PDB file of C-alpha atoms in Angstrom:
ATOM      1  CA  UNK A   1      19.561 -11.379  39.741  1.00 70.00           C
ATOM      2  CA  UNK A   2      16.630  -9.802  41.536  1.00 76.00           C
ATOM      3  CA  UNK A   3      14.538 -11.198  43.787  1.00 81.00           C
ATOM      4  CA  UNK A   4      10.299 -10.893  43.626  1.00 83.00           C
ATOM      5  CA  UNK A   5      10.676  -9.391  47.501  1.00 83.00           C
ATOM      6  CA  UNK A   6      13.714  -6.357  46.063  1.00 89.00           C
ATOM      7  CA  UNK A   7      11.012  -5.186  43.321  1.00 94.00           C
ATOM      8  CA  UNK A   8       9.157  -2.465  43.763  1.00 95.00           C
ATOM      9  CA  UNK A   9       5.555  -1.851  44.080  1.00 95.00           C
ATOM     10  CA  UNK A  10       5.889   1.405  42.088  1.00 96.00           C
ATOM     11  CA  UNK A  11       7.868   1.858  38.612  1.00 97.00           C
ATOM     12  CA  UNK A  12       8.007   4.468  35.831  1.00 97.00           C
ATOM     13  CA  UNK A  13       6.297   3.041  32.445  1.00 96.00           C
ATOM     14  CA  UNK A  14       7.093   3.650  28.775  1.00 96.00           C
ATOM     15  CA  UNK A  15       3.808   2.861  27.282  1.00 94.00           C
ATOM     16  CA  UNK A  16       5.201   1.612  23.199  1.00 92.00           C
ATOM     17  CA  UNK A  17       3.421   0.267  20.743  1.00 89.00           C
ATOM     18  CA  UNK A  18       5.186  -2.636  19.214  1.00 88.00           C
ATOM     19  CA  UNK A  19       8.359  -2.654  21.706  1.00 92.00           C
ATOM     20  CA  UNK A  20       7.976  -6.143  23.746  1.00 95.00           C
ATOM     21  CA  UNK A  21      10.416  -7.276  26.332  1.00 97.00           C
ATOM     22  CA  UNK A  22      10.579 -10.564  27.690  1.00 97.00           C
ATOM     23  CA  UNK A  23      12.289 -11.360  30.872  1.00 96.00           C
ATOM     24  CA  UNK A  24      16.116 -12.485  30.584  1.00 95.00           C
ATOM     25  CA  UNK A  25      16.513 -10.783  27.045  1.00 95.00           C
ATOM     26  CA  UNK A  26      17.633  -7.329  25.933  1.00 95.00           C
ATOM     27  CA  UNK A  27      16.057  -4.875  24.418  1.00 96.00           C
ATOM     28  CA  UNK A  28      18.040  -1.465  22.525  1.00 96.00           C
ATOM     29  CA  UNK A  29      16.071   1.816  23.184  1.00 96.00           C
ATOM     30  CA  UNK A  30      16.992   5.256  21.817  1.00 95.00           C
ATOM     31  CA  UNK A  31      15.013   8.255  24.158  1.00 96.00           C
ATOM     32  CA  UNK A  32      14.630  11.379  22.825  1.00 95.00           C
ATOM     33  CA  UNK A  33      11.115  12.507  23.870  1.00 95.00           C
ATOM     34  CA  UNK A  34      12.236  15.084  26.972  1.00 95.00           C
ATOM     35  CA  UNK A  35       9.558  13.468  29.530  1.00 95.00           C
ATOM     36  CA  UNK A  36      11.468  10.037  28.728  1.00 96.00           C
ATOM     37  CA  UNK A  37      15.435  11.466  28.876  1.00 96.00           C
ATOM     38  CA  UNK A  38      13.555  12.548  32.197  1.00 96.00           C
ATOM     39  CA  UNK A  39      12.216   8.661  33.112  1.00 97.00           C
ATOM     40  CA  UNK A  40      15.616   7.377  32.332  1.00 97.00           C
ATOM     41  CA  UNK A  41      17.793   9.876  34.967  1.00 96.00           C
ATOM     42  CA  UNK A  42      15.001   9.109  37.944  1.00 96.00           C
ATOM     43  CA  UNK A  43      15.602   5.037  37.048  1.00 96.00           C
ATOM     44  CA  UNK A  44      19.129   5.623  37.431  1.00 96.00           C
ATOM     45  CA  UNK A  45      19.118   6.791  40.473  1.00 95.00           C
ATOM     46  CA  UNK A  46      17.146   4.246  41.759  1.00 93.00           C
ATOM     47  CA  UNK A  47      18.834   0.846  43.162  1.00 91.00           C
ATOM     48  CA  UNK A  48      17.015  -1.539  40.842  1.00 93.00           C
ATOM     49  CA  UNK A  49      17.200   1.156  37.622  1.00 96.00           C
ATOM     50  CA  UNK A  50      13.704  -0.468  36.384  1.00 97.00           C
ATOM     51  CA  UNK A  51      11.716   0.491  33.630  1.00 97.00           C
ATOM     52  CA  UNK A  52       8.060  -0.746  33.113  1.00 97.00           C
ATOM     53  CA  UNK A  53       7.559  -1.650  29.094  1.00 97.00           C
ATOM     54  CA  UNK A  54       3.777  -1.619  28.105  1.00 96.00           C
ATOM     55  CA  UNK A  55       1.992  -1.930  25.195  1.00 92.00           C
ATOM     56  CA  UNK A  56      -0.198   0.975  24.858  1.00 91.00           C
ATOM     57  CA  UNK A  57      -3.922  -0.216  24.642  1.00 87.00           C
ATOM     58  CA  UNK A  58      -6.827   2.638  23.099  1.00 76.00           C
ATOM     59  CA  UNK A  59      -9.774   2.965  25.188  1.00 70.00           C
ATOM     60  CA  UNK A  60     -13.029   4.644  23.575  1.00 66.00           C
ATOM     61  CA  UNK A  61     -13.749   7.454  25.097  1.00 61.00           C
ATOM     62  CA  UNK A  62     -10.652   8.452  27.187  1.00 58.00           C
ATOM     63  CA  UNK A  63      -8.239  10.972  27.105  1.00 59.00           C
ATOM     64  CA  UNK A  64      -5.196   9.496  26.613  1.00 59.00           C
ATOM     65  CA  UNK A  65      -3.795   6.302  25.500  1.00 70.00           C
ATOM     66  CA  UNK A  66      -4.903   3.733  28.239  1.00 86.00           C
ATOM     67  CA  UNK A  67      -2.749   0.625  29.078  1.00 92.00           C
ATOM     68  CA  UNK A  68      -3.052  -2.973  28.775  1.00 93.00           C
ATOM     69  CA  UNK A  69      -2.755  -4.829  32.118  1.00 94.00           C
ATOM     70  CA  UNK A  70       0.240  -6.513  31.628  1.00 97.00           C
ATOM     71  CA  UNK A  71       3.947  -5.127  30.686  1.00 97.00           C
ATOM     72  CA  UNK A  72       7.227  -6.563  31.153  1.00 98.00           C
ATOM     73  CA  UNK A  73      10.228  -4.342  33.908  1.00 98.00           C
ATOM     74  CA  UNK A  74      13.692  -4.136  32.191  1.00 97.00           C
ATOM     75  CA  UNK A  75      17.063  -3.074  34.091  1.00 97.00           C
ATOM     76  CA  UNK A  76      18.828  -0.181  32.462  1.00 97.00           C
ATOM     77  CA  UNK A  77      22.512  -2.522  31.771  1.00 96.00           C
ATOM     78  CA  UNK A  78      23.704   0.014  29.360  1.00 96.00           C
ATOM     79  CA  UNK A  79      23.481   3.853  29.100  1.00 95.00           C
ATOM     80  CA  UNK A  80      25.549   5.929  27.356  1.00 96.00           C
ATOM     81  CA  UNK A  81      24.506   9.636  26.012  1.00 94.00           C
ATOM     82  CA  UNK A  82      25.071  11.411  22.411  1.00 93.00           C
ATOM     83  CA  UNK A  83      26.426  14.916  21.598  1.00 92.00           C
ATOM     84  CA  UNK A  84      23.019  16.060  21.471  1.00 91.00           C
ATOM     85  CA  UNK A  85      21.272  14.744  24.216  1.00 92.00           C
ATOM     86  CA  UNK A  86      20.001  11.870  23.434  1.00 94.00           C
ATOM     87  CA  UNK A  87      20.259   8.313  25.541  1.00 96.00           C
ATOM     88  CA  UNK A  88      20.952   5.251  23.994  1.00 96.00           C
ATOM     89  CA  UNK A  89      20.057   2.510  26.872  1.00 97.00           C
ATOM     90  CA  UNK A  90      19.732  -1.352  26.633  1.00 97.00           C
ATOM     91  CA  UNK A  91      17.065  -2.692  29.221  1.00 97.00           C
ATOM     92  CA  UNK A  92      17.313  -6.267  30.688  1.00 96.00           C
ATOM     93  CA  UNK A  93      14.312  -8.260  30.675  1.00 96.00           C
ATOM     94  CA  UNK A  94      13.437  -9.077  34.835  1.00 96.00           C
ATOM     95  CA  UNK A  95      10.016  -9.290  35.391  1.00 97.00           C
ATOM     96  CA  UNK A  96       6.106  -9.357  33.856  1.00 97.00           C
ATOM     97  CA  UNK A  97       4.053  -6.849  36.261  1.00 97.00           C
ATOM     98  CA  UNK A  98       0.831  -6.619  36.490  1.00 97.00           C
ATOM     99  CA  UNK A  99      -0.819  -3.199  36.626  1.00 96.00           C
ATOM    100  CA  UNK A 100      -3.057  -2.406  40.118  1.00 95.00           C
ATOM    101  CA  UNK A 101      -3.321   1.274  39.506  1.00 94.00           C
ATOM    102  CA  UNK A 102      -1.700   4.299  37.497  1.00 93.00           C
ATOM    103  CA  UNK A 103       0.142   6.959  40.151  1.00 93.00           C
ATOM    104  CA  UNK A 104      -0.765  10.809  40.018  1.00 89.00           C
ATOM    105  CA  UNK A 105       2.122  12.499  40.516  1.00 84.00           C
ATOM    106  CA  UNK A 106       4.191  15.187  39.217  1.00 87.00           C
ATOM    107  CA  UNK A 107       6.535  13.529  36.925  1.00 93.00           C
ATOM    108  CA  UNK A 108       6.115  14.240  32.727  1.00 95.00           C
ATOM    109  CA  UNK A 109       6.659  10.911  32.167  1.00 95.00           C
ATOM    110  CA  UNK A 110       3.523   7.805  33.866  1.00 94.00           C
ATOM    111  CA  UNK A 111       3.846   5.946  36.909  1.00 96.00           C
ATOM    112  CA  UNK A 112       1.910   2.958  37.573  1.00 96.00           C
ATOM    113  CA  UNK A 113       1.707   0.332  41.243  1.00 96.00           C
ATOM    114  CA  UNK A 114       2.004  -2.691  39.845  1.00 97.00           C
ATOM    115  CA  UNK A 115       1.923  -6.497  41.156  1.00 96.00           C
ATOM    116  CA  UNK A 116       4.696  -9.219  40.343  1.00 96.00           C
ATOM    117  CA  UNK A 117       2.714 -11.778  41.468  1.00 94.00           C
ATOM    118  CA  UNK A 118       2.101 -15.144  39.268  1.00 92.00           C
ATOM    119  CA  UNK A 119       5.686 -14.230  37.538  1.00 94.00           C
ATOM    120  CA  UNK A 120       8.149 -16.255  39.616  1.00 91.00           C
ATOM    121  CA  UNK A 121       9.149 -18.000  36.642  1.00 91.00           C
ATOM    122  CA  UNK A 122      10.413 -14.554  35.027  1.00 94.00           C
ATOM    123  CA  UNK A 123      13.038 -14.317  37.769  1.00 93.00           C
ATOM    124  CA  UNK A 124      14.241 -18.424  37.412  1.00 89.00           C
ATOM    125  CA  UNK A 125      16.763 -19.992  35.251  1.00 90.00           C
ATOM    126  CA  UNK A 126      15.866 -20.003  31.419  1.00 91.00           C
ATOM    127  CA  UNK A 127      13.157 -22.243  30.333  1.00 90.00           C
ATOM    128  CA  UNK A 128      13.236 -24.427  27.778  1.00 88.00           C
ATOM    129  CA  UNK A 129      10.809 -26.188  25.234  1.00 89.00           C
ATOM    130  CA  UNK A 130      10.480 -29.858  25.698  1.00 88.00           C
ATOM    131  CA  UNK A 131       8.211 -30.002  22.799  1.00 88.00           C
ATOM    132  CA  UNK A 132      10.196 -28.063  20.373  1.00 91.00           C
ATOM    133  CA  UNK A 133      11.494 -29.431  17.000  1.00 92.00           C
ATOM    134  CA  UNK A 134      13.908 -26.522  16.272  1.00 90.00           C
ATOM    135  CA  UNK A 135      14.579 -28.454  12.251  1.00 92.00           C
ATOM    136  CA  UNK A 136      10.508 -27.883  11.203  1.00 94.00           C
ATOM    137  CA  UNK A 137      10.964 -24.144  13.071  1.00 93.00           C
ATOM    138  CA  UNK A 138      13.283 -23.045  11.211  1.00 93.00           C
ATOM    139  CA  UNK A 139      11.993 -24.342   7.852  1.00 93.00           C
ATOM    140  CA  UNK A 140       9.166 -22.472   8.569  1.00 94.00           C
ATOM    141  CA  UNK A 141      11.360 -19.390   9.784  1.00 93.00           C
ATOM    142  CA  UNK A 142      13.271 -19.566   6.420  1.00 92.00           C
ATOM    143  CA  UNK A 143      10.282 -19.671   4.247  1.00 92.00           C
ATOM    144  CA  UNK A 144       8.730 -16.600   5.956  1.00 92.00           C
ATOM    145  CA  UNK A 145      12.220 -14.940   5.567  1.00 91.00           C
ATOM    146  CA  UNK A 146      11.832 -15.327   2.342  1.00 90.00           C
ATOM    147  CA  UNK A 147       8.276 -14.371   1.506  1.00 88.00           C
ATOM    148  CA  UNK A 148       9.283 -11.185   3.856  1.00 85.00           C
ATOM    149  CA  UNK A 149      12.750 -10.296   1.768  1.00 85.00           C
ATOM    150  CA  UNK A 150      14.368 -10.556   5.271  1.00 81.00           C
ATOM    151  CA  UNK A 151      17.889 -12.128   5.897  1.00 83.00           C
ATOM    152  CA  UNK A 152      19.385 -13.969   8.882  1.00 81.00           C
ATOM    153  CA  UNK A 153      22.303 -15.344  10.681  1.00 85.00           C
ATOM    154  CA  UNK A 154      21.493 -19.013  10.144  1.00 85.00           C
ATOM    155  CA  UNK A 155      24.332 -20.913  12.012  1.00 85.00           C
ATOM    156  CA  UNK A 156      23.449 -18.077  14.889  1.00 87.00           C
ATOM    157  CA  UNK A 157      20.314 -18.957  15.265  1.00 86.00           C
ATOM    158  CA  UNK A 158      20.668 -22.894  14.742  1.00 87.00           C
ATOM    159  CA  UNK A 159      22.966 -22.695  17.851  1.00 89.00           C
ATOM    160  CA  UNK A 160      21.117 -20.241  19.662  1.00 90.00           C
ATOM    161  CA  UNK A 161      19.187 -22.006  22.881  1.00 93.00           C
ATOM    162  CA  UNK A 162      15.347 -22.261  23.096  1.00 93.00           C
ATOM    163  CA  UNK A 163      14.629 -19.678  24.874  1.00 95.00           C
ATOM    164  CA  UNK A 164      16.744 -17.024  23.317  1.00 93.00           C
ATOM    165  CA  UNK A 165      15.993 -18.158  19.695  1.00 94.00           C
ATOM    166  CA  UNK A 166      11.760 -18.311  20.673  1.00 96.00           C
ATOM    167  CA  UNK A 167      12.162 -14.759  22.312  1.00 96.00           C
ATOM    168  CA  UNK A 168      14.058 -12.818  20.364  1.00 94.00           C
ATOM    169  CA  UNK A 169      12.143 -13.274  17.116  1.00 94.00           C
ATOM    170  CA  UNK A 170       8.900 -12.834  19.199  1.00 96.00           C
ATOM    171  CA  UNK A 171      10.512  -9.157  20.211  1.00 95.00           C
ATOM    172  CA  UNK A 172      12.460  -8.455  16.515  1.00 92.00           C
ATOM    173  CA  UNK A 173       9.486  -9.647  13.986  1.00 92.00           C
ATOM    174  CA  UNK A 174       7.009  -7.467  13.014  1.00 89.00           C
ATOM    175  CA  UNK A 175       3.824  -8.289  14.100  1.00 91.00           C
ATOM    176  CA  UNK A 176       1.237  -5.979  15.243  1.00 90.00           C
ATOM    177  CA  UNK A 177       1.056  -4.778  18.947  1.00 89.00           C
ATOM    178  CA  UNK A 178      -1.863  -7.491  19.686  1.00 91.00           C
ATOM    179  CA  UNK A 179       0.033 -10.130  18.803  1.00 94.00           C
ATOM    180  CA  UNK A 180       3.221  -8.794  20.722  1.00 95.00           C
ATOM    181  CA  UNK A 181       0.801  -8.971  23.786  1.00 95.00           C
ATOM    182  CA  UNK A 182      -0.388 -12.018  22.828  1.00 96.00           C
ATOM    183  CA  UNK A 183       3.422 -13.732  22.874  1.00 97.00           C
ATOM    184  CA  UNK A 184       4.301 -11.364  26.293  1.00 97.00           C
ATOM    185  CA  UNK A 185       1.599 -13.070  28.116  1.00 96.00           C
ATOM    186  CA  UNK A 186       2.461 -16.804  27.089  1.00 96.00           C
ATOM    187  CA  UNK A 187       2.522 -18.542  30.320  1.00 94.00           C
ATOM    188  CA  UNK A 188       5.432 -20.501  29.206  1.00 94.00           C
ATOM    189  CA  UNK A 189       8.097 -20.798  26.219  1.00 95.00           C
ATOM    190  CA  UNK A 190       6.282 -23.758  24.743  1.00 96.00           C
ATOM    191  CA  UNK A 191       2.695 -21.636  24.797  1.00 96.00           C
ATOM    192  CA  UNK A 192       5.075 -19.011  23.377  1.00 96.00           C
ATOM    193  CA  UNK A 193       6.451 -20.628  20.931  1.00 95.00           C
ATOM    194  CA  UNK A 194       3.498 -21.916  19.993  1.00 96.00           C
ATOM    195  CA  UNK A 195       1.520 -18.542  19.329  1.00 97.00           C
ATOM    196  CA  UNK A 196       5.165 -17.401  17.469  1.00 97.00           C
ATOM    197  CA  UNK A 197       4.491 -20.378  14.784  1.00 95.00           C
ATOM    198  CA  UNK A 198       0.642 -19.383  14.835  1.00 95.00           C
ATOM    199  CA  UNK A 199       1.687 -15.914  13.745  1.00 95.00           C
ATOM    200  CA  UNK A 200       4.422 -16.916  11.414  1.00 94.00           C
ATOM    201  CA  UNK A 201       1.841 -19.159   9.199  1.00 93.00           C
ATOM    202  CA  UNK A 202      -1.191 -16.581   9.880  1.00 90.00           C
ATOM    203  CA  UNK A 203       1.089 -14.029   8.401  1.00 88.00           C
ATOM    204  CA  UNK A 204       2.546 -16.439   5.049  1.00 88.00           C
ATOM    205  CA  UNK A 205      -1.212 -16.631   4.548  1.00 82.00           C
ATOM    206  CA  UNK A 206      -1.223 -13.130   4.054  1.00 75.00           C
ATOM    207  CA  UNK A 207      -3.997 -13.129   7.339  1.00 56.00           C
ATOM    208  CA  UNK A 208      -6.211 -15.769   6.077  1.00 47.00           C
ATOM    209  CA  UNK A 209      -8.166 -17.123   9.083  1.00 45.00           C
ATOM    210  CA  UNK A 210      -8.527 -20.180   7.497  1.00 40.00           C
ATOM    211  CA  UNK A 211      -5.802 -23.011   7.767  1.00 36.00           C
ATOM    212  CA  UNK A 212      -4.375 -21.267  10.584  1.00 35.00           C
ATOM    213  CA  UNK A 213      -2.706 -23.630  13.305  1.00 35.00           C
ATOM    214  CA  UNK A 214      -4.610 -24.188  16.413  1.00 30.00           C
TER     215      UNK A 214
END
């Protein structure tokens, strides 16, 4: 595991709407985009092979998708490479980073110095959810499953540990990129969780504002 002092102050950054990582889970990515086959060689030759995942956030006026402030770094753990070019990579969730400044430079692909301060708890053990009553989650989880059409591994994710089971359905449902940010920059699991069951009933209201939980 890294340490805050090994990270560095400058990473690449795949700016993608939708895509959250969170630290300590994993998160499948298939590059095609030639600046981004590009990203993913420079990370590997790099000691910590990190990649900086950012929602992308529209600014009036600018030229060019601007960023929000906050993105999570993943660890390339798996890379492999299609007949045609292609990468298929799996990143590891390390740290949140908080952008200082985007780098000019001359790679295709955006740099950005970033700050990993106020994110020691990214690089800890896994957290878990004192408050949590995993029977009434999943009740709810199973009735949005069902107004959705979706289907699930149900003994998986009954035995599935908080923070795994809270995280990966923050990063697998579909929710827009607003709310991903929203559940990214959760201070903790339970605040996490929290916003996760928010978005859940918001959504099985079909976006009703009223009724929603506080």
């Amino acid at each position: 595991m890294l340490k805050q002092s090994e990270l560095p102050d400058t990473i690449a950054i795949f700016p993608l709407g939708g895509a959250l990582l969170l630290p300590r889970a994993r998160l499948p990515l298939h590059i095609f985009e030639p600046r981004y086959l590009q990203m993913i060689e420079d990370a590997l030759k790099t000691d910590c092979r990190l990649i900086g995942m950012i929602q992308p956030n529209p600014v009036p006026g600018r030229d060019g998708p601007g960023l929000h402030t906050i993105g999570c770094a993943g660890r390339i753990t798996q890379f492999s490479e299609t007949e045609d070019g292609r990468y298929m990579i799996t990143l590891g969730g390390v740290s949140r980073f908080r952008v200082t400044k985007e780098v000019e430079g001359f790679t295709p692909y955006r740099r950005c110095d970033v700050n990993w301060d106020g994110f020691d708890r990214d690089l800890g053990k896994d957290e878990a959810d004192a408050g949590f009553n995993r029977k009434s989650f999943l009740d709810l989880l199973e009735r949005y499953f069902d107004t959705r059409g979706l289907s699930a591994d149900w003994d998986t994710l009954k035995e599935a540990d908080d923070e795994l089971l809270i995280n990966s359905l923050s990063m697998m449902l579909d929710f827009e990129a607003e709310d991903k940010q929203a559940l990214l920059e959760a201070p903790s699991l339970e605040t996490r969780r929290e916003t996760l069951v928010t978005l859940i009933e918001y959504t099985m209201r079909g976006g009703q504002e009223e009724g929603m939980m506080q």
